[in-house]
Coordinates of C-alpha atoms in Angstrom, one line a residue:
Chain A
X210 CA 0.0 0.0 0.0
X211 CA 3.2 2.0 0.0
X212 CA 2.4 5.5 -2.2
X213 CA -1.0 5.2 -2.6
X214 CA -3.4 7.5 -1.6
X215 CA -7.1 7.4 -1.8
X216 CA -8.4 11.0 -2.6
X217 CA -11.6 11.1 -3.8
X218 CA -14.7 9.2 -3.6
X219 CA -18.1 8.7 -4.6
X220 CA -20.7 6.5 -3.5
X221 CA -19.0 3.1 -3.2
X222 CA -16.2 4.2 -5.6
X223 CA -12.9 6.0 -5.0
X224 CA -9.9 7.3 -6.9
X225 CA -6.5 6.5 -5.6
X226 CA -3.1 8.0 -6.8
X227 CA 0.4 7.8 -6.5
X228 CA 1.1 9.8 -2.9
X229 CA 3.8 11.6 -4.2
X230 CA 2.2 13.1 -7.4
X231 CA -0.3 14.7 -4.8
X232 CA 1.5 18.4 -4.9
X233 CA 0.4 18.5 -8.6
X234 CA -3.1 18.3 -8.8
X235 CA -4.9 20.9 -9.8
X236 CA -1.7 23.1 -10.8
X237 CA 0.6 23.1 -14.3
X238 CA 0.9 19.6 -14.5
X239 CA -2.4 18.5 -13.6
X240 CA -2.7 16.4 -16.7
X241 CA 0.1 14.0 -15.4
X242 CA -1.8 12.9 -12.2
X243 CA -2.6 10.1 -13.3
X244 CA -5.4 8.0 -11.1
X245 CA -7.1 4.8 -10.9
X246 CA -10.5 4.4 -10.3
X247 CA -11.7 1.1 -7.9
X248 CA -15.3 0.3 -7.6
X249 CA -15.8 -1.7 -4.3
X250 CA -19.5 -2.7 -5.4
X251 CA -18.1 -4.2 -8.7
X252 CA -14.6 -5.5 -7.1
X253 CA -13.2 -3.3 -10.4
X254 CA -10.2 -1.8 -10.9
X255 CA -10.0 0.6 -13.7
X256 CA -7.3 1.1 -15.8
X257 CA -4.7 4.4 -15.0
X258 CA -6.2 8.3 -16.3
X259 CA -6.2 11.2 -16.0
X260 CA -7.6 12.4 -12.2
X261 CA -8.7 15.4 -14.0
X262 CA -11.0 13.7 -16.5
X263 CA -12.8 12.1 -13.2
X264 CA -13.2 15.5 -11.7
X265 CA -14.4 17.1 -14.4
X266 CA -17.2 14.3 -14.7
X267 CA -18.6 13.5 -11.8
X268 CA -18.9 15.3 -8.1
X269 CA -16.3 13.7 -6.7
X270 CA -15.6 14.5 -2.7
X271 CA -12.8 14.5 -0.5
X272 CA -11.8 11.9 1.5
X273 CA -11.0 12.9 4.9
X274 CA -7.6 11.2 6.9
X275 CA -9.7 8.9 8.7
X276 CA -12.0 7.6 5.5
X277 CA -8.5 7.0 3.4
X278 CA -7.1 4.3 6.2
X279 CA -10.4 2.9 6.2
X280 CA -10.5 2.5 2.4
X281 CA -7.1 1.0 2.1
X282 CA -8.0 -1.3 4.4
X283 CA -10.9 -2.3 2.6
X284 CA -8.9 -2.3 -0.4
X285 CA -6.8 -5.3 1.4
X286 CA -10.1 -6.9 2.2
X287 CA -11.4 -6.6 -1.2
X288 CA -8.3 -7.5 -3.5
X289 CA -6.3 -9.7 -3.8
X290 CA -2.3 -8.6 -2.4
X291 CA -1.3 -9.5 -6.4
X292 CA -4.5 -7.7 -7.6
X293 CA -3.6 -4.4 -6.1
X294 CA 0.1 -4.3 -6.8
X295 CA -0.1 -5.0 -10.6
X296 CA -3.4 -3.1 -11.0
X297 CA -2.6 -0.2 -9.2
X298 CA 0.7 -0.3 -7.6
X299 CA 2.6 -0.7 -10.3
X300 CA 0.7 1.4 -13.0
X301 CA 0.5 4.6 -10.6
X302 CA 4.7 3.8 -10.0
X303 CA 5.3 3.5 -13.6
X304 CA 3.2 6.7 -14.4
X305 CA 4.7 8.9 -11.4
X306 CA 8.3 7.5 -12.5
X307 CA 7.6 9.2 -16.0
X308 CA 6.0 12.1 -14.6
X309 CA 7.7 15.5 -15.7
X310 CA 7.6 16.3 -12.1
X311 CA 9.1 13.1 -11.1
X312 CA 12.3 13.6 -8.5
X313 CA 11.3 17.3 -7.6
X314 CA 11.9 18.5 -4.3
X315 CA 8.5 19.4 -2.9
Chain B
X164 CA 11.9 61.8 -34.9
X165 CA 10.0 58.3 -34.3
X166 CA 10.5 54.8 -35.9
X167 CA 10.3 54.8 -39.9
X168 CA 6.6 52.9 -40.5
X169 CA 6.8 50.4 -43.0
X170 CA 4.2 50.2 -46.0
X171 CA 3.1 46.8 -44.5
X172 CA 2.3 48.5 -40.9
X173 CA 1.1 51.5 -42.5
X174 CA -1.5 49.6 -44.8
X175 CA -2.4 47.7 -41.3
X176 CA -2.7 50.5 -39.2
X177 CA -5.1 52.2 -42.1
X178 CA -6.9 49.5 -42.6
X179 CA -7.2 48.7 -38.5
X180 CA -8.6 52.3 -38.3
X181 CA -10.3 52.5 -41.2
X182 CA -12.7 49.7 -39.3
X183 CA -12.7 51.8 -36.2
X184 CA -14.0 54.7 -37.7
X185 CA -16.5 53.1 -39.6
X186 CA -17.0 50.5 -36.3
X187 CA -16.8 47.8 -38.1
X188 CA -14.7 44.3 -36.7
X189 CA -12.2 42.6 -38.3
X190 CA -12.7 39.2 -39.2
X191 CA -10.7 36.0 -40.5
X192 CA -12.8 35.2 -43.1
X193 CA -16.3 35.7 -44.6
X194 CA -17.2 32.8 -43.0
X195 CA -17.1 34.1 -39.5
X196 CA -18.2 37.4 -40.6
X197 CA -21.1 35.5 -41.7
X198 CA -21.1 33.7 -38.4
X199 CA -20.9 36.6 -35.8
X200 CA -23.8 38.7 -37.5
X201 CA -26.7 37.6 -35.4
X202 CA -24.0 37.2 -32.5
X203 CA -26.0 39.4 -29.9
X204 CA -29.3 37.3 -30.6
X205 CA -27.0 34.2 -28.3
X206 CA -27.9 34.3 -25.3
X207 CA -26.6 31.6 -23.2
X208 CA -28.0 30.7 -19.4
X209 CA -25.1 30.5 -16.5
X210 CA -22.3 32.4 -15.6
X211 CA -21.0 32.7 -19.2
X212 CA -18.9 35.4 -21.1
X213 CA -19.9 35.6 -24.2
X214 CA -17.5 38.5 -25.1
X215 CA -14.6 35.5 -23.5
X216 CA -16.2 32.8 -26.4
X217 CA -16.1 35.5 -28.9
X218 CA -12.2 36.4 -28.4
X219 CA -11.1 32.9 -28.2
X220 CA -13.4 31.6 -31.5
X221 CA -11.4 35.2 -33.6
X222 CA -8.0 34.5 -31.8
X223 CA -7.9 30.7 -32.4
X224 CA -9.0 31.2 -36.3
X225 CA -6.1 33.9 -36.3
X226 CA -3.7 31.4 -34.7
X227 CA -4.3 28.7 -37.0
X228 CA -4.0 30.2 -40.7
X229 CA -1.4 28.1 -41.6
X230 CA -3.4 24.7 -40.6
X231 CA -6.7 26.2 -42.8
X232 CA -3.9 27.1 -45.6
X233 CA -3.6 23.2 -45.0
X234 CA -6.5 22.4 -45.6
X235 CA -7.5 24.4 -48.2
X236 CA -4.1 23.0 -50.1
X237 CA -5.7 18.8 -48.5
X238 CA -9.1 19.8 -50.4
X239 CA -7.9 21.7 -53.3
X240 CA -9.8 24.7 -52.3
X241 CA -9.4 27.8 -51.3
X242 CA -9.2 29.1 -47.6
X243 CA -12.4 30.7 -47.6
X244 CA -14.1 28.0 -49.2
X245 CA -12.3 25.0 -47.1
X246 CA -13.5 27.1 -43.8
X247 CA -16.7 27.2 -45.3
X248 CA -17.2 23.4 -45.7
X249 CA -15.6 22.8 -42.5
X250 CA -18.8 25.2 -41.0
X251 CA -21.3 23.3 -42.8
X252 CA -19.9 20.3 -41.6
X253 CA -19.7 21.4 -38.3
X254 CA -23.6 23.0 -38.4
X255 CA -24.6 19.5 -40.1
X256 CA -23.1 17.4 -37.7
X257 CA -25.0 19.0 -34.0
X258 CA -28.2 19.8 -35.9
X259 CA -28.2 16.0 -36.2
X260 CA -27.1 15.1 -32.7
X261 CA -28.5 14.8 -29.7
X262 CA -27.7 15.9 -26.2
X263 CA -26.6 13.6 -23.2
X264 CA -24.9 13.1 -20.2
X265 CA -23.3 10.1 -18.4
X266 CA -23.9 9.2 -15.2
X267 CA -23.0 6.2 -12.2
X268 CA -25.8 4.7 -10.7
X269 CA -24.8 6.4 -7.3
X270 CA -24.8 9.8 -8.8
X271 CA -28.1 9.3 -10.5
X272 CA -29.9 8.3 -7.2
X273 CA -28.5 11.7 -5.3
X274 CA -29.9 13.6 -8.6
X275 CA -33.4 12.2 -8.5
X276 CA -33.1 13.2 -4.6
X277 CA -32.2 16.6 -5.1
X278 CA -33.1 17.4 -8.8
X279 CA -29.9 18.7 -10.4
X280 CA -26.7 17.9 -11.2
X281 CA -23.6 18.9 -8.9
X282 CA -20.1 19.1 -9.8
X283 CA -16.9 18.6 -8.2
X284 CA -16.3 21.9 -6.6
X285 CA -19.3 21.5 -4.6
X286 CA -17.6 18.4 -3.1
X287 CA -14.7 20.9 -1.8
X288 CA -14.6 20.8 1.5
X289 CA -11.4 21.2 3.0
X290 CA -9.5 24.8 2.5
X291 CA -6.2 22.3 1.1
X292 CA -8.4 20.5 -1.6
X293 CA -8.9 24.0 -2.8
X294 CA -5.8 23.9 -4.8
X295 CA -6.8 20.8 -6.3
X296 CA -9.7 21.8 -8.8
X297 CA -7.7 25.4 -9.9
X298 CA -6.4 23.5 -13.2
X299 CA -9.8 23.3 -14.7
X300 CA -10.9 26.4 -12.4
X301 CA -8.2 28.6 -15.0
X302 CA -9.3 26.3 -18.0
X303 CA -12.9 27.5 -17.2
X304 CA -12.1 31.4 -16.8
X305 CA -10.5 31.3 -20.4
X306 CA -12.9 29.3 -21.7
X307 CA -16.3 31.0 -20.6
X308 CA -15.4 34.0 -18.6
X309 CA -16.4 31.9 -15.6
X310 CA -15.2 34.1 -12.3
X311 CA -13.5 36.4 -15.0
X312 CA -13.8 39.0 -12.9
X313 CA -11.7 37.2 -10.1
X314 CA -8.2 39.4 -10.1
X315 CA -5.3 37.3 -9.3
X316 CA -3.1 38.5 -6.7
X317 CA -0.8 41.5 -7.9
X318 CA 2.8 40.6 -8.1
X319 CA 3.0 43.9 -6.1
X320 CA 1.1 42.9 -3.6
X321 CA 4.0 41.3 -2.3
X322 CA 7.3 43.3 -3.7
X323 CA 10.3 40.8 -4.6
X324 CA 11.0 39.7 -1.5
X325 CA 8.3 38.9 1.7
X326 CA 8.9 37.9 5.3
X327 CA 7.4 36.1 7.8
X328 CA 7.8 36.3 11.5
X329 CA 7.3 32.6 12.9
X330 CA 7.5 31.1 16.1
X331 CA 9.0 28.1 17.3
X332 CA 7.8 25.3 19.7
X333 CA 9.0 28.0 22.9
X334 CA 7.5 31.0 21.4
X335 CA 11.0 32.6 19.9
X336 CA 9.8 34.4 16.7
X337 CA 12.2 33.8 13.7
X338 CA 12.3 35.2 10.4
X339 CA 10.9 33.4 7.6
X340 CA 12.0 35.0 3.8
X341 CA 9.8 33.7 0.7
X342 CA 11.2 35.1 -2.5
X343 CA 8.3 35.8 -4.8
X344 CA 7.9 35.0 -8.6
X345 CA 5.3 36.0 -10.5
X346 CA 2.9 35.7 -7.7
X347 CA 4.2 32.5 -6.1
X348 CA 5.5 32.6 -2.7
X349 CA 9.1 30.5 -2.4
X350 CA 10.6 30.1 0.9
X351 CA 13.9 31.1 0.4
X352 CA 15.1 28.5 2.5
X353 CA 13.5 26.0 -0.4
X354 CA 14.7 25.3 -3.4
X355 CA 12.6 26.3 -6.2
X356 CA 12.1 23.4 -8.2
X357 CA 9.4 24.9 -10.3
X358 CA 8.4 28.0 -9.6
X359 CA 5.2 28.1 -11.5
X360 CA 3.9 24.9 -10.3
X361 CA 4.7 25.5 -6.3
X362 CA 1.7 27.4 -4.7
X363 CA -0.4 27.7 -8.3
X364 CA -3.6 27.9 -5.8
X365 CA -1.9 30.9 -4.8
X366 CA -2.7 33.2 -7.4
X367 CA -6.2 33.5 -6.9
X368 CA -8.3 34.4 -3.5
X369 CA -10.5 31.6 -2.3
X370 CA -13.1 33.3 -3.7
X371 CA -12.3 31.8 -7.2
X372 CA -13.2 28.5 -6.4
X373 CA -16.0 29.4 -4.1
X374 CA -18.4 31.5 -5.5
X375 CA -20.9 30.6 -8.1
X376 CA -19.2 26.7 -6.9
X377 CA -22.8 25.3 -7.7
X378 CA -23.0 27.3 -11.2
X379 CA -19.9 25.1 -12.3
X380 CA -20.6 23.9 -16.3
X381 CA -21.8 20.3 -16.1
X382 CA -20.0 18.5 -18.7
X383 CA -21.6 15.4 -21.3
X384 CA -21.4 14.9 -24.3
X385 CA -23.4 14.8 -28.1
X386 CA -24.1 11.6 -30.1
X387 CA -26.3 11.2 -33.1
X388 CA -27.2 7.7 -32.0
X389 CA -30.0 6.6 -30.1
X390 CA -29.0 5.6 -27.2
X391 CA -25.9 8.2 -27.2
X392 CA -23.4 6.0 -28.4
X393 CA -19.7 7.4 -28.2
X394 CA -17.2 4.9 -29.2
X395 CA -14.6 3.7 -31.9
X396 CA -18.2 2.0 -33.8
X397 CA -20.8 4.3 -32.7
X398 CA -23.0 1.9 -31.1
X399 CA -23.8 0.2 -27.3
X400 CA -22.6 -2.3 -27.2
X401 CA -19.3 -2.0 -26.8
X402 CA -20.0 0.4 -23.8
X403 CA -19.2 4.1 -24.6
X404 CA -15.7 5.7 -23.9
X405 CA -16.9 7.9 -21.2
X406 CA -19.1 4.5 -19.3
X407 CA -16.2 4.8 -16.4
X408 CA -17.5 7.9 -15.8
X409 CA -20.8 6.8 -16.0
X410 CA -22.6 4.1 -17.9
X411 CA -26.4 5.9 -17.0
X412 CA -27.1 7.8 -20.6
X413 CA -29.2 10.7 -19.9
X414 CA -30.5 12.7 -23.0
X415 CA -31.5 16.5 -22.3
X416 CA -33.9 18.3 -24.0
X417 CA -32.7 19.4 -27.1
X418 CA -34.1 23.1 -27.1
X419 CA -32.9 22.9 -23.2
X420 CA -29.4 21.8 -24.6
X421 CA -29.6 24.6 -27.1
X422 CA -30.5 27.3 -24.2
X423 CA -27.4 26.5 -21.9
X424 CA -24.9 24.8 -23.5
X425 CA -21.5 25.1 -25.4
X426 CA -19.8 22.4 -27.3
X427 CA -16.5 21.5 -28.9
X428 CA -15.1 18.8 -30.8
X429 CA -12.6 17.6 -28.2
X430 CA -11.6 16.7 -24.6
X431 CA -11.6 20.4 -22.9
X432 CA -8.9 19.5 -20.4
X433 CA -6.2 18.9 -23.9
X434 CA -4.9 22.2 -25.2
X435 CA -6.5 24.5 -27.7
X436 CA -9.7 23.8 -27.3
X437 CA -12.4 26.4 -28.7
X438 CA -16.3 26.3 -27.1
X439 CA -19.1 27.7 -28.6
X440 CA -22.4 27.9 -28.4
X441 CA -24.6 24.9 -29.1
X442 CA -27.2 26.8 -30.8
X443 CA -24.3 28.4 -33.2
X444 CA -21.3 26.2 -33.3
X445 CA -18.1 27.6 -35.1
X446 CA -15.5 25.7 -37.3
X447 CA -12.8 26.6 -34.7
X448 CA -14.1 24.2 -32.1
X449 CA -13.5 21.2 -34.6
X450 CA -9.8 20.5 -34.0
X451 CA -8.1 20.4 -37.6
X452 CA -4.6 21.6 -36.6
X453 CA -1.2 19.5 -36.3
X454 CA -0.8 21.1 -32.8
X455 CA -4.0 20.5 -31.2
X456 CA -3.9 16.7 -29.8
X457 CA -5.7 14.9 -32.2
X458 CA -5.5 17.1 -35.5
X459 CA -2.5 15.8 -36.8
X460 CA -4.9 12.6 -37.8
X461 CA -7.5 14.9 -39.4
X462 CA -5.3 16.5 -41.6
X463 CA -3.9 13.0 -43.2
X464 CA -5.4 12.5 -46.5
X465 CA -7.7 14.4 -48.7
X466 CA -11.4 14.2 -48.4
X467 CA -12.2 14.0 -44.6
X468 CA -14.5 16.5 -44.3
X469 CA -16.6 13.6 -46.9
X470 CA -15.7 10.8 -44.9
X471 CA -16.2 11.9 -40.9
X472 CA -20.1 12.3 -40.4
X473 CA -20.6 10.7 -37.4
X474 CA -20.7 12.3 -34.1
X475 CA -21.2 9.3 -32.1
X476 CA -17.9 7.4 -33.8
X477 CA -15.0 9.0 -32.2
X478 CA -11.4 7.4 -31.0
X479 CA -10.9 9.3 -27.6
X480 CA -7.2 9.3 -28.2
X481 CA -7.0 6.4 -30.5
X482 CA -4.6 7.8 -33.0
X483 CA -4.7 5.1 -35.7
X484 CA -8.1 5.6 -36.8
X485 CA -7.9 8.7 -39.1
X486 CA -11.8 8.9 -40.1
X487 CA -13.1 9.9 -36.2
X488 CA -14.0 13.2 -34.6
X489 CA -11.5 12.8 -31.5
X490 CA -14.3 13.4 -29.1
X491 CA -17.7 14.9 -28.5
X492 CA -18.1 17.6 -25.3
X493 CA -20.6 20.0 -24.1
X494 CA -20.7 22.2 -21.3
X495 CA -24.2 22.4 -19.7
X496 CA -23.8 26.1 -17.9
X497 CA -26.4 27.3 -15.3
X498 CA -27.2 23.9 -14.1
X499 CA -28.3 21.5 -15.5
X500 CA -32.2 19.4 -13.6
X501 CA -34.2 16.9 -14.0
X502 CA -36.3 19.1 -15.8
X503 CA -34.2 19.2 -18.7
X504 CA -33.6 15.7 -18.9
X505 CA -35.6 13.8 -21.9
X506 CA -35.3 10.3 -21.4
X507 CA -32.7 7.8 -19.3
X508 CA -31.2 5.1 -21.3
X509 CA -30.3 1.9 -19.4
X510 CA -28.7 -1.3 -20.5
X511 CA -26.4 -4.6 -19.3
X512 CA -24.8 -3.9 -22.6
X513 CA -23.3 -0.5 -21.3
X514 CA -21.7 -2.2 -18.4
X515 CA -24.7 -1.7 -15.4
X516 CA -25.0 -5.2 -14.0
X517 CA -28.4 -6.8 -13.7
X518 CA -28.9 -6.0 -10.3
X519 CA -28.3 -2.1 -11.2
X520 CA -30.9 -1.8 -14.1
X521 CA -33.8 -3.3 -12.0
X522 CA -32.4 -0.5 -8.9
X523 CA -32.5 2.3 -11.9
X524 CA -35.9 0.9 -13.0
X525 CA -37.6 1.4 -9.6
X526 CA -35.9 4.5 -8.8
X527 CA -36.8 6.3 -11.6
X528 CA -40.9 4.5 -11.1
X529 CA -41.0 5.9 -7.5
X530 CA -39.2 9.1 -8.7
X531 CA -42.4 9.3 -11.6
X532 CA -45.1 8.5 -9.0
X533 CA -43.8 11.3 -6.8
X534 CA -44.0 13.5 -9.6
X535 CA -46.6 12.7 -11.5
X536 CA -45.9 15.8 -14.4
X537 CA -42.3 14.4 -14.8
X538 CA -41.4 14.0 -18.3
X539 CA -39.0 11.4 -18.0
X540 CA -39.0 8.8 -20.4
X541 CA -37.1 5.8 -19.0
X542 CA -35.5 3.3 -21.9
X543 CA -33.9 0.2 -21.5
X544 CA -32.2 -1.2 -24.7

């Protein structure tokens, strides 16, 4: 569960990212945040997009300190410990690791 | 003595006030001449610049002269006339679309509860995740004027350099310098690694995410099929491109549509997108140019304008298939309520499970029986 972060959520779904590629939302390089959208009533894990194509969709709300542990707990519940680092591990790594703002000091 | 004036700039600055004196605007072409002469008959509902759509639809047609010299050469026409097809192809191709909207089961419950759409910034609730929606925020001012009259922060406001008296964990105030650039705040103690992307939220006063928050454009998009297909084959199934943001197709009422909304002919969030109105859309908001995201495709081989004529057949980024409009969007401003919706188009075949249709199915029964004048058709196909 190591660098990811849920941050939004929505009914029964939420949107996780890579923890270090939060200082960029919203700002120049917005379009690199790259997120992953997991549906707990579907046990679905999308594939990685944009997080600003989900905001711009759907009214997406913050999760709070308290609801993310929760969620990535149920995440461990829900998946399996292979599921989660090749679905979303790995693709929110690989996209952070390409990131223009990959390595900056925040 | 001032600078010599060259014949070029001379003939420019006539002709420039030649058209002030006789207060009439300079246009690209006779196309959007043509275009812009019932112009103050638009109105559009929502907080919504008009002036803002204007500007960008005469800067963006200025900007891409060579790309409609391109064109022109692609067709074997001439600018005027190439611009000219490229309207009518445009006009053609919303006239016969349709209006829609996508939507999760989840979301679709909340908007039968309280009868309208929200968007994210209504979901802001923390004064941190206030930075987080200022992308689009910024998109949205250029776009539509939203908040236009927001100021950013002057430079000035600060001078170069700024400090900050702190205090430590046993009340000793210290110093803190932030260098400032452009706006942005910098502790100097920090290095810099970008200086436009550190404290972007910065730039603006809370006030321009916050106010008008619930008069945020709702976005969807147009389809000229049925069921408001949107996909590489223009039909459900497959499930449309946008279904993971919502596989609930909601149509809106046409005239409704026509009221608030602005379209384009690609994703908002890529670079050089142009809006206009749904009522009058204008060529520039069909990407034709190699540096908008998509246009390099659109520009490969003569005879496209012929051969793309479906609005609900798009790639959404897939670059091989030359003969697709990248993507379909409109901006529903002023909100957008179940009293503009038309009809709600349900089916397994657009990824809801089983389980979720018959929960859509007696939602939207109980929400008709509550409301007996509701027009809402609901369709499952």
């Amino acid at each position: 569960m190591k660098n990811i972060t849920p941050i939004k959520q929505l009914g029964n779904s939420v949107l996780v990212v890579h923890s270090k590629s939060i200082p960029y939302i919203g700002k120049k390089h917005a379009l690199e945040v790259k997120c992953i959208k997991i549906d707990f009533d579907l046990s679905s894990v999308d594939s990685l997009i944009e997080l600003e194509k989900h905001l711009k969709f759907n009214p997406w709300e913050d999760v709070s300190d308290d609801e993310s542990s929760s969620i990535l707990r149920r995440m461990q519940e829900s998946f399996s410990e292979k599921d989660i680092s090749e679905k979303i591990a790995k693709p929110l790594s690989e996209s952070y690791s390409t990131s223009s703002f990959e390595g900056l000091d925040q | 003595m001032g600078e010599k004036t060259s014949p070029e700039s001379f003939n420019r600055i006539k002709n420039e006030s030649k058209a002030e004196l006789s207060n009439e605007e300079s246009y690209e072409s006779k196309t959007s001449r043509e275009y812009f002469e019932d112009w103050e008959k638009i109105a559009l509902e929502g907080v919504v610049d008009l002036g803002v759509i204007k500007k960008s639809i005469k800067q963006a047609e200025k900007e891409r002269k060579s790309y409609y010299e391109r064109l022109a050469k692609e067709t074997g026409t001439s600018v005027e006339s190439a611009k000219r097809q490229l309207q009518e192809k445009v006009d053609g191709l919303v006239e016969r679309s349709e209006f829609f909207v996508c939507v999760e089961p989840c979301v679709l419950e909340k908007i039968l509860e309280e009868g309208r759409w929200k968007n994210s910034y209504e979901g802001v609730k923390s004064p941190g995740s206030r930075n987080e929606p200022y992308y689009r925020a910024v998109k949205e001012k250029e776009m539509f004027g939203f908040n236009g009259e927001i100021e950013m922060y002057p430079e000035e406001e600060y001078g170069d350099d700024y400090e900050e008296v702190w205090e430590d964990e046993e009340g000793e105030e210290y110093p803190v310098l932030y260098h400032v650039y452009d706006g942005f705040m910098i502790r100097a103690d920090e290095s810099p690694p970008e200086k436009d992307n550190l404290y972007y939220a910065h730039k603006y006063p809370d006030a321009f995410i916050d106010k008008n928050a619930d008069q945020r454009p709702i976005y969807g998009y147009f389809s000229d099929e049925e069921h408001g297909a949107i996909n590489s084959v223009g039909t459900i199934p497959p499930p449309t491109s946008v279904a993971h943001y919502g596989r609930i197709n909601v149509k809106v009422r046409k005239e409704r549509a026509l009221d608030k909304a602005t379209l384009s002919f690609s994703d908002t969030l890529d670079r050089d997108s142009i809006c206009s109105p749904a009522r009058k859309p204008h060529f520039t908001s069909f990407p034709i140019s190699a540096s908008e995201v998509f246009g390099e495709i659109c520009l490969k081989g003569s005879g496209f304008l012929d051969r793309i004529d479906k609005t609900s057949v798009t790639n959404m980024g897939d670059e091989e298939d030359n003969d697709c409009i990248p993507y379909t969007e409109v901006q529903y401003h002023g909100q957008l309520t179940l009293g503009d919706v038309e009809s709600i188009y349900i089916s397994a075949n657009n990824g809801l499970t089983l389980e979720e249709v018959k929960k859509v199915k007696e939602e939207i029964a109980a929400y008709n029986e509550k409301h007996p004048k509701s027009a809402i058709t609901l369709i499952e196909h």
